[in-house]
mmCIF file of C-alpha atoms in Angstrom:
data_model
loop_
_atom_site.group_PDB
_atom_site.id
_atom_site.type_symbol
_atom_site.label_atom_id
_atom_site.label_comp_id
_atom_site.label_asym_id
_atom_site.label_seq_id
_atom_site.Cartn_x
_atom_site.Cartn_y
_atom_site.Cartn_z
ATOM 1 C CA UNK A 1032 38.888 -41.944 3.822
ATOM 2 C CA UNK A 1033 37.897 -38.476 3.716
ATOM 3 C CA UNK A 1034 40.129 -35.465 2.010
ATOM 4 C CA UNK A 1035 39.993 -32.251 0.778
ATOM 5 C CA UNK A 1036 42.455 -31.118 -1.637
ATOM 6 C CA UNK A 1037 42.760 -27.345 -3.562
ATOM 7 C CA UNK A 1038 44.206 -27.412 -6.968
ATOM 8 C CA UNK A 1039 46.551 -24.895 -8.601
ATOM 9 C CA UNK A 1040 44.847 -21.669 -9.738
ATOM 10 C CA UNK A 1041 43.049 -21.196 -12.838
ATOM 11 C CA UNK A 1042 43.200 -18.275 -15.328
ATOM 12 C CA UNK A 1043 39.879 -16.664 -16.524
ATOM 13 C CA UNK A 1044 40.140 -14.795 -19.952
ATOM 14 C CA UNK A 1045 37.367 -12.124 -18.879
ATOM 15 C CA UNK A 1046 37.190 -9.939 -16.017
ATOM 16 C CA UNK A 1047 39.955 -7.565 -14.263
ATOM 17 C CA UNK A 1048 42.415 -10.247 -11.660
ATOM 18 C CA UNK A 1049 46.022 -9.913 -10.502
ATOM 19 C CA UNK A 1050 47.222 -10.922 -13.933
ATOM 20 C CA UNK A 1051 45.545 -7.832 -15.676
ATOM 21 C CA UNK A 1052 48.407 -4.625 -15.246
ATOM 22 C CA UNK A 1053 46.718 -2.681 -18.603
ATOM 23 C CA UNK A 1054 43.095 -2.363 -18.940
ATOM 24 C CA UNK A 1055 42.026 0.479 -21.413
ATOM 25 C CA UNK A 1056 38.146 0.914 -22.156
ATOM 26 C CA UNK A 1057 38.718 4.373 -23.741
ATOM 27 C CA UNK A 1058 35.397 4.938 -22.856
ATOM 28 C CA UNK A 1059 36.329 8.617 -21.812
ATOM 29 C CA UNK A 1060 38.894 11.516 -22.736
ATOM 30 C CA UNK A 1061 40.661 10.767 -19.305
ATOM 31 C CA UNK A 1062 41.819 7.180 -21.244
ATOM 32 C CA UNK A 1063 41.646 5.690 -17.902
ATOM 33 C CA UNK A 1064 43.810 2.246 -16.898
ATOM 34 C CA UNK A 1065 40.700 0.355 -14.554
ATOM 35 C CA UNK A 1066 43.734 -2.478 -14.211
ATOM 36 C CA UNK A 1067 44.796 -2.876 -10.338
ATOM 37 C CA UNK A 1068 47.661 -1.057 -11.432
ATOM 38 C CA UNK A 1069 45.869 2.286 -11.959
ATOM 39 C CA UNK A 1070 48.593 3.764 -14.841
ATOM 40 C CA UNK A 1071 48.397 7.366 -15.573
ATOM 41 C CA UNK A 1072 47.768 7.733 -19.104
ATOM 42 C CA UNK A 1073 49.373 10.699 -21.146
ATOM 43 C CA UNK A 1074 46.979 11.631 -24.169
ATOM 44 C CA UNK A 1075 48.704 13.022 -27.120
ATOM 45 C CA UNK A 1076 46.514 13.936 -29.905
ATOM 46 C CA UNK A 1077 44.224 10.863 -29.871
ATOM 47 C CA UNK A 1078 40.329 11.558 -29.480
ATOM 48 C CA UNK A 1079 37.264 9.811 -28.246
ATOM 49 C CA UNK A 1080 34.816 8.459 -30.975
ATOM 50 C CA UNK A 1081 31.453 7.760 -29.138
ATOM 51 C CA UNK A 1082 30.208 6.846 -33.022
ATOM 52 C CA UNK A 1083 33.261 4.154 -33.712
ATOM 53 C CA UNK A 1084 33.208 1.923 -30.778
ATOM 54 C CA UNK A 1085 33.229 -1.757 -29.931
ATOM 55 C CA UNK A 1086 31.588 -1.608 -26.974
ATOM 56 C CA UNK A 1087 31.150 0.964 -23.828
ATOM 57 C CA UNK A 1088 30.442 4.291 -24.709
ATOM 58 C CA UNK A 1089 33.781 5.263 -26.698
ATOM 59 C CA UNK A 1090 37.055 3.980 -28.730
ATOM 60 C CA UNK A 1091 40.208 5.792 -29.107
ATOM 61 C CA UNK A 1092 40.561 7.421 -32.220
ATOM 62 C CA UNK A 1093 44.138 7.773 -33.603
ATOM 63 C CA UNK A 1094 43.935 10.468 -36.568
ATOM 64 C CA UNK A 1095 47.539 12.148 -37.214
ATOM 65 C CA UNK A 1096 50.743 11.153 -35.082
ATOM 66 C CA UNK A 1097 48.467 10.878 -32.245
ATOM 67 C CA UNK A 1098 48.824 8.215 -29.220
ATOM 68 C CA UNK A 1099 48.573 7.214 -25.805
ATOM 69 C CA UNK A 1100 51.669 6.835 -23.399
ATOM 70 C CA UNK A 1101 51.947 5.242 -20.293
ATOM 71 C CA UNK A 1102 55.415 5.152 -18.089
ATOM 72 C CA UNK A 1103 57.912 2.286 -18.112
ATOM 73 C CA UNK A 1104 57.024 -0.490 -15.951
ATOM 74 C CA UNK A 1105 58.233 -3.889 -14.635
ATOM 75 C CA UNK A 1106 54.196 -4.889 -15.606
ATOM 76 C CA UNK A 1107 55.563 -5.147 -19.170
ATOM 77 C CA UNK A 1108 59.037 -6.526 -18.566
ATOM 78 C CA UNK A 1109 57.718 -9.995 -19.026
ATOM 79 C CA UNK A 1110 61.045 -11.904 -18.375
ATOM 80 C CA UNK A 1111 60.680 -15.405 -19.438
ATOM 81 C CA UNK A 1112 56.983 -15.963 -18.295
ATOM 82 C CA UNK A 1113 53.574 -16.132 -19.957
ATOM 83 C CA UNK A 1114 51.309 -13.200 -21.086
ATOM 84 C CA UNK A 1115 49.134 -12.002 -23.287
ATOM 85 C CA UNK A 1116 48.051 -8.687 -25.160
ATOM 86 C CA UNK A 1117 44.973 -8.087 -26.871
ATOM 87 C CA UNK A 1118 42.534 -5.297 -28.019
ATOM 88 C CA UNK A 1119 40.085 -4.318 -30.573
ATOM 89 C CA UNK A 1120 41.180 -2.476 -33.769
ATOM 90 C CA UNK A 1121 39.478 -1.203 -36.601
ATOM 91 C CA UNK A 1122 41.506 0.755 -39.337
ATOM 92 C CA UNK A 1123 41.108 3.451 -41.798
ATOM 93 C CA UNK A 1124 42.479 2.350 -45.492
ATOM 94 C CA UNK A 1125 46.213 2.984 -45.657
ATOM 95 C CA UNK A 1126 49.397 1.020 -46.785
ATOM 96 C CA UNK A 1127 52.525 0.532 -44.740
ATOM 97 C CA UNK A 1128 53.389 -0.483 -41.390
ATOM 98 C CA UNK A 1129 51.032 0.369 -38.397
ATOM 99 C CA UNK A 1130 51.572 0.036 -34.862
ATOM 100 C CA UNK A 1131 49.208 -1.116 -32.460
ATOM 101 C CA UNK A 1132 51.354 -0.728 -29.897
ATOM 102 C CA UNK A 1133 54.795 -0.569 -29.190
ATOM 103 C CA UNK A 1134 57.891 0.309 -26.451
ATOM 104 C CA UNK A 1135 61.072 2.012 -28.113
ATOM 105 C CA UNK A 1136 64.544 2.979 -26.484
ATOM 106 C CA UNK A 1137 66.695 2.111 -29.067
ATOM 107 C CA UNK A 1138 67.267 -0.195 -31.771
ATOM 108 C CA UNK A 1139 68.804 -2.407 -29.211
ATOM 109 C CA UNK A 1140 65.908 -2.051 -26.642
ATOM 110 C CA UNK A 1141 62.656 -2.319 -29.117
ATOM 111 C CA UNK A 1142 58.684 -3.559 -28.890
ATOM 112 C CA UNK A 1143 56.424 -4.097 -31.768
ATOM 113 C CA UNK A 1144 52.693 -5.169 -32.133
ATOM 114 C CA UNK A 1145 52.560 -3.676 -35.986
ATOM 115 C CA UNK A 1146 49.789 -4.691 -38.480
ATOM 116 C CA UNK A 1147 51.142 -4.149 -42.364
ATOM 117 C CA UNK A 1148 48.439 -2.758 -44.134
ATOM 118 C CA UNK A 1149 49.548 -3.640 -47.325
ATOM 119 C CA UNK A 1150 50.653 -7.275 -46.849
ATOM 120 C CA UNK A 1151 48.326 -7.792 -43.821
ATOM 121 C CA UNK A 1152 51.370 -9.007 -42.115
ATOM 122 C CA UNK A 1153 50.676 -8.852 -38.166
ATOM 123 C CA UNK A 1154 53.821 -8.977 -36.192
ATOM 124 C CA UNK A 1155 55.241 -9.378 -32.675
ATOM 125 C CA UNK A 1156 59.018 -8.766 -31.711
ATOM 126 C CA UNK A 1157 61.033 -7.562 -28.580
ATOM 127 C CA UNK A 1158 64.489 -6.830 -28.955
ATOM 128 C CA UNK A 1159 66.508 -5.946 -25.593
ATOM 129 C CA UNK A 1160 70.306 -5.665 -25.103
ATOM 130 C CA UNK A 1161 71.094 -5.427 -28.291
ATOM 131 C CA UNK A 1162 69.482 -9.070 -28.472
ATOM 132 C CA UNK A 1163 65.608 -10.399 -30.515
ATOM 133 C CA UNK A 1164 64.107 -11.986 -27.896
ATOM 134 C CA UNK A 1165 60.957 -12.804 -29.805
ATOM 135 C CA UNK A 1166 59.945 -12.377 -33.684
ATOM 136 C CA UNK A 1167 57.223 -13.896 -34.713
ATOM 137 C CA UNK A 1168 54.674 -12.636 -37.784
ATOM 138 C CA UNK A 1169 51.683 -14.136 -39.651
ATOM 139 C CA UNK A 1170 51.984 -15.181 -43.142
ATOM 140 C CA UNK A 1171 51.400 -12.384 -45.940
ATOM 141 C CA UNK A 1172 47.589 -11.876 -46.388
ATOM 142 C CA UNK A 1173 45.700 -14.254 -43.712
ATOM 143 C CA UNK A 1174 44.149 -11.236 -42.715
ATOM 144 C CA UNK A 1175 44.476 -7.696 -44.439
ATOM 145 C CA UNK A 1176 42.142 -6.060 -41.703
ATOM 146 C CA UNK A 1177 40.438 -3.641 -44.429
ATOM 147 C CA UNK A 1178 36.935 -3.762 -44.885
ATOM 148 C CA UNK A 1179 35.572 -1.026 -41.940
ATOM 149 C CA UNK A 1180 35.083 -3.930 -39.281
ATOM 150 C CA UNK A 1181 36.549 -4.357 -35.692
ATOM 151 C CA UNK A 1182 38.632 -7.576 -35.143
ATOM 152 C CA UNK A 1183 40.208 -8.760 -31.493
ATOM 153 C CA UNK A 1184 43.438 -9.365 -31.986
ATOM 154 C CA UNK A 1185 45.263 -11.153 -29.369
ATOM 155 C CA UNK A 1186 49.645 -11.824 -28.907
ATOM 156 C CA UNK A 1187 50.021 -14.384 -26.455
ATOM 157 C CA UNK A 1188 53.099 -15.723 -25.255
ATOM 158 C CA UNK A 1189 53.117 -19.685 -23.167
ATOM 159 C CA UNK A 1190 56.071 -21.277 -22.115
ATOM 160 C CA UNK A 1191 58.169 -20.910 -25.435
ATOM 161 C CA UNK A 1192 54.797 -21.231 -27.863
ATOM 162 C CA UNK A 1193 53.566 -17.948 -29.709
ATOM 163 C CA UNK A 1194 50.450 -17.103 -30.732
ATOM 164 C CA UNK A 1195 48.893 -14.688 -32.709
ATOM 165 C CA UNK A 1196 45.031 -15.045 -32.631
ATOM 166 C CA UNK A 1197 42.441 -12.585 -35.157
ATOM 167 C CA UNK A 1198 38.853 -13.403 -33.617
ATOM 168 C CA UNK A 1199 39.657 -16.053 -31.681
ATOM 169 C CA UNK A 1200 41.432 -17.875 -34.843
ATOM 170 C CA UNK A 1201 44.811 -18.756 -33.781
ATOM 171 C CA UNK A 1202 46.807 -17.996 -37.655
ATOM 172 C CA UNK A 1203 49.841 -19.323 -38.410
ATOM 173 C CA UNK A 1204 52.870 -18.325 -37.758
ATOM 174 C CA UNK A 1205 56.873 -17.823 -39.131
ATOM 175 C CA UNK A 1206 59.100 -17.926 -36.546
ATOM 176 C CA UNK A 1207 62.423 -15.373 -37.021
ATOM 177 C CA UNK A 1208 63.824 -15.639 -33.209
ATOM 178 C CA UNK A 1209 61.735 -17.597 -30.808
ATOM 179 C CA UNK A 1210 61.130 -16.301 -27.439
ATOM 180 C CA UNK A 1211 63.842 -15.525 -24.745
ATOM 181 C CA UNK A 1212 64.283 -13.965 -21.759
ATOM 182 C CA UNK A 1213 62.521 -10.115 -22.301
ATOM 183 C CA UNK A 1214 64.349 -7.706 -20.122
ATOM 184 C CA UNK A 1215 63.098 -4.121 -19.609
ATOM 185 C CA UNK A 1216 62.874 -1.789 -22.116
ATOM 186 C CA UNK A 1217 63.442 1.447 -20.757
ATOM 187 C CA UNK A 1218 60.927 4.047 -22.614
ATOM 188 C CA UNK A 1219 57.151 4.637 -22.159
ATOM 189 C CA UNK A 1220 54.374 1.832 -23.451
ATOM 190 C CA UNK A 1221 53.142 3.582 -26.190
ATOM 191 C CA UNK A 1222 49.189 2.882 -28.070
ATOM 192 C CA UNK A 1223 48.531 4.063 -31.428
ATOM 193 C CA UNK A 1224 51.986 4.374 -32.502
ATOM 194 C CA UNK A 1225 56.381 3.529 -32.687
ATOM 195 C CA UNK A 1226 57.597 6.634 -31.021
ATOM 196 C CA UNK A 1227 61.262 6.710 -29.666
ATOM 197 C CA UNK A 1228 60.870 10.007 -27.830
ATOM 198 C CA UNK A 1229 61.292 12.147 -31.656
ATOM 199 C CA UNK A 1230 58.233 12.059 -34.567
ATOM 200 C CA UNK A 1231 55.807 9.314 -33.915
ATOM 201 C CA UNK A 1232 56.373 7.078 -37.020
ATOM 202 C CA UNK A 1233 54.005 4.575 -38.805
ATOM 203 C CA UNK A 1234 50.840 5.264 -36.456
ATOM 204 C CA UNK A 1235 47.377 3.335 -36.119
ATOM 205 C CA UNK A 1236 44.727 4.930 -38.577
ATOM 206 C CA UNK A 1237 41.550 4.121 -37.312
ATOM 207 C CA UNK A 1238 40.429 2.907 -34.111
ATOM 208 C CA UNK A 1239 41.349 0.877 -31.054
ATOM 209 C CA UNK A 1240 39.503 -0.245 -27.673
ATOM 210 C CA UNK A 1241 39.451 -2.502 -25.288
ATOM 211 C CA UNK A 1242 43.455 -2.468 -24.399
ATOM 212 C CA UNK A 1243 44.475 -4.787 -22.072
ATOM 213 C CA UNK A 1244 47.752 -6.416 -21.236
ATOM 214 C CA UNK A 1245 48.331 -9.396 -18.973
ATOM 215 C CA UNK A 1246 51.870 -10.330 -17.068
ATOM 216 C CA UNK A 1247 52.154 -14.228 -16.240
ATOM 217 C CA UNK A 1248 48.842 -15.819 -17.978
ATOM 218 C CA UNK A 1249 48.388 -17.166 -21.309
ATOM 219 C CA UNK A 1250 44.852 -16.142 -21.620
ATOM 220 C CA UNK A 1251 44.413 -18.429 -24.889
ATOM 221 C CA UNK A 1252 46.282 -21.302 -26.543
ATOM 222 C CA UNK A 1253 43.814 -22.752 -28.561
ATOM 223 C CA UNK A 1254 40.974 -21.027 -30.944
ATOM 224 C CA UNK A 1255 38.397 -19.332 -29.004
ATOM 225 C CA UNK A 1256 35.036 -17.278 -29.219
ATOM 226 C CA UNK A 1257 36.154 -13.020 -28.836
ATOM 227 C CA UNK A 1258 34.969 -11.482 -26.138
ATOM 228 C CA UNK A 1259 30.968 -10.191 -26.759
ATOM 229 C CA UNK A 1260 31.471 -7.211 -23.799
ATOM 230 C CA UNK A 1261 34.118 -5.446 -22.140
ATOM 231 C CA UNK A 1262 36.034 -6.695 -19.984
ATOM 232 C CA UNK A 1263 34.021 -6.672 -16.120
ATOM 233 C CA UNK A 1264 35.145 -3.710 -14.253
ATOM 234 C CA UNK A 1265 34.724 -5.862 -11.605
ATOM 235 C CA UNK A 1266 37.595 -7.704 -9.723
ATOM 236 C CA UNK A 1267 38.164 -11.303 -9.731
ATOM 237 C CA UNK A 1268 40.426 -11.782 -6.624
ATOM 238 C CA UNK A 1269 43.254 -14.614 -7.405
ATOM 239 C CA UNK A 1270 43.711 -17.535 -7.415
ATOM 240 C CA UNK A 1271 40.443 -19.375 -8.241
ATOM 241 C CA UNK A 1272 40.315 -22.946 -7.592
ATOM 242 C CA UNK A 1273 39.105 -26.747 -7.578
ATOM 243 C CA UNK A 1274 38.381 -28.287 -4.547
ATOM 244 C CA UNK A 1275 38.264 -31.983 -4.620
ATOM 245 C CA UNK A 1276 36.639 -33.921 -1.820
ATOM 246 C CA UNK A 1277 37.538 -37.724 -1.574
ATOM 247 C CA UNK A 1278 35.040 -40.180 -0.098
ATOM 248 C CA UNK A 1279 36.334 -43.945 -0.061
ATOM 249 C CA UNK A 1280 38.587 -43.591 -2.968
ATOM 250 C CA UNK A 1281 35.929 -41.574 -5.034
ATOM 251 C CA UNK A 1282 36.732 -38.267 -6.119
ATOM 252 C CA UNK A 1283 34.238 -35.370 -6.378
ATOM 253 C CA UNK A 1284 34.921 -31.746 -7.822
ATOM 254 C CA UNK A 1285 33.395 -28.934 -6.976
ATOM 255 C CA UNK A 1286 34.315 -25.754 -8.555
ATOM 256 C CA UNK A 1287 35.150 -22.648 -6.712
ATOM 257 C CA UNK A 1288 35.568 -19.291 -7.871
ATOM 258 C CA UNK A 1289 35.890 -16.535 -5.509
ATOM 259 C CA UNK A 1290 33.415 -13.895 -5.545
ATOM 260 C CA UNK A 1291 33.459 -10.458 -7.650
ATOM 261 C CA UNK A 1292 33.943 -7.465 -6.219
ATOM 262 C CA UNK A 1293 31.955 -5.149 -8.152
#
């Protein structure tokens, strides 16, 4: 007998698909989103370094109580479902806690991605209605991110598994509330910094590129090699697929992934 069958999508971790809603390259002052979802970025204070840079021509440098904002979203009210943030960093020297990134209402409506500079403590949490729907934080000192180096640092939500992944090392993890439905937090996505529409308060010193946020994929679950370029400005349309063709009970795979736009 003779069949064709597609299989479910597959997720790439490079490249810009229908997952990607965030995609930062802060190669320019404009700190342009290339995601499908074209946000308009507010700068406030932060500066392009062409010198400090992981890749492309630029990074965003955070000096002050400096950051980029974007507007609230339903891209980053991930519900119950998979996704994944991750980005570049590099930071100055400093002590205290330092946000990579963060969404802030209230105390009751709350994001984190926050690096402790002097316990090198990396943590994730969302808090909405009043309720933590996700706390999660590395163990003191796995990785105190000093030294003048860029690390990929990756938070990835699958199913009800966290991860928290420094060069494609997957660290471990203490669990305070494990992941629950995230609702929307109603206040701009905000790089560089925890700002709750007063003072900025404990900002990223150093550097950051590369930004990009993903709504329904789990990029990674398992250790990986970082990314060695940016991420294709490209499109990958989804979903990319198997197709299996069956000849007299024998099975035979071809792979098929659509074709880039570029």
């Amino acid at each position: 007998a003779l069949g064709l069958y597609l299989c479910p999508s597959i997720s790439f971790a490079e490249g810009v698909d229908g997952y990607t809603k965030l995609l930062l390259h802060n190669d320019s002052t404009a700190f342009t989103d290339s995601s499908l979802s074209s946000h308009s970025v507010t700068n406030s204070g932060a500066q392009l370094d062409t010198v400090n840079k992981k890749f492309g021509t630029g990074s965003a440098n955070f000096p002050g109580s400096s950051y980029l904002s974007i507007q609230d979203s339903n891209d980053w009210t991930f519900g119950s479902g998979d996704f994944t943030i991750d980005t570049w960093v590099k930071a100055n020297t400093g002590t205290g806690a330092k946000h990579i990134a963060s969404q802030h209402a209230s105390s009751s409506n709350v994001s984190d991605l926050q690096w402790n500079a002097s316990s090198g403590i990396l943590n994730m949490r969302w808090v909405t209605g009043g309720v933590n729907r996700g706390w999660y934080h590395t163990a003191g000192g796995l990785w105190m991110g000093r030294g003048g180096g860029w690390y990929h640092i990756a938070f990835v939500r699958q199913s009800s598994n966290a991860y928290i992944f420094v060069n494609g090392e997957s660290l471990p993890l203490t669990v305070i509330n494990a992941f629950g439905n995230i609702g929307d937090i109603a206040a701009p996505y905000v790089i560089g910094t925890d700002y709750n529409g007063g003072s900025p308060l404990e900002h990223w010193n150093g550097w950051i590129d590369e930004v990009r946020i993903s709504k329904g994929v789990a990029r990674w679950t398992s250790d990986f090699t970082p990314p060695t370029s940016p991420y294709s400005a490209g499109v990958i349309p989804e979903p990319s697929s198997m197709l299996l063709l069956g000849i007299g009970g024998l099975a035979m795979a071809a792979f098929k992934r659509k074709k880039r736009s570029l």
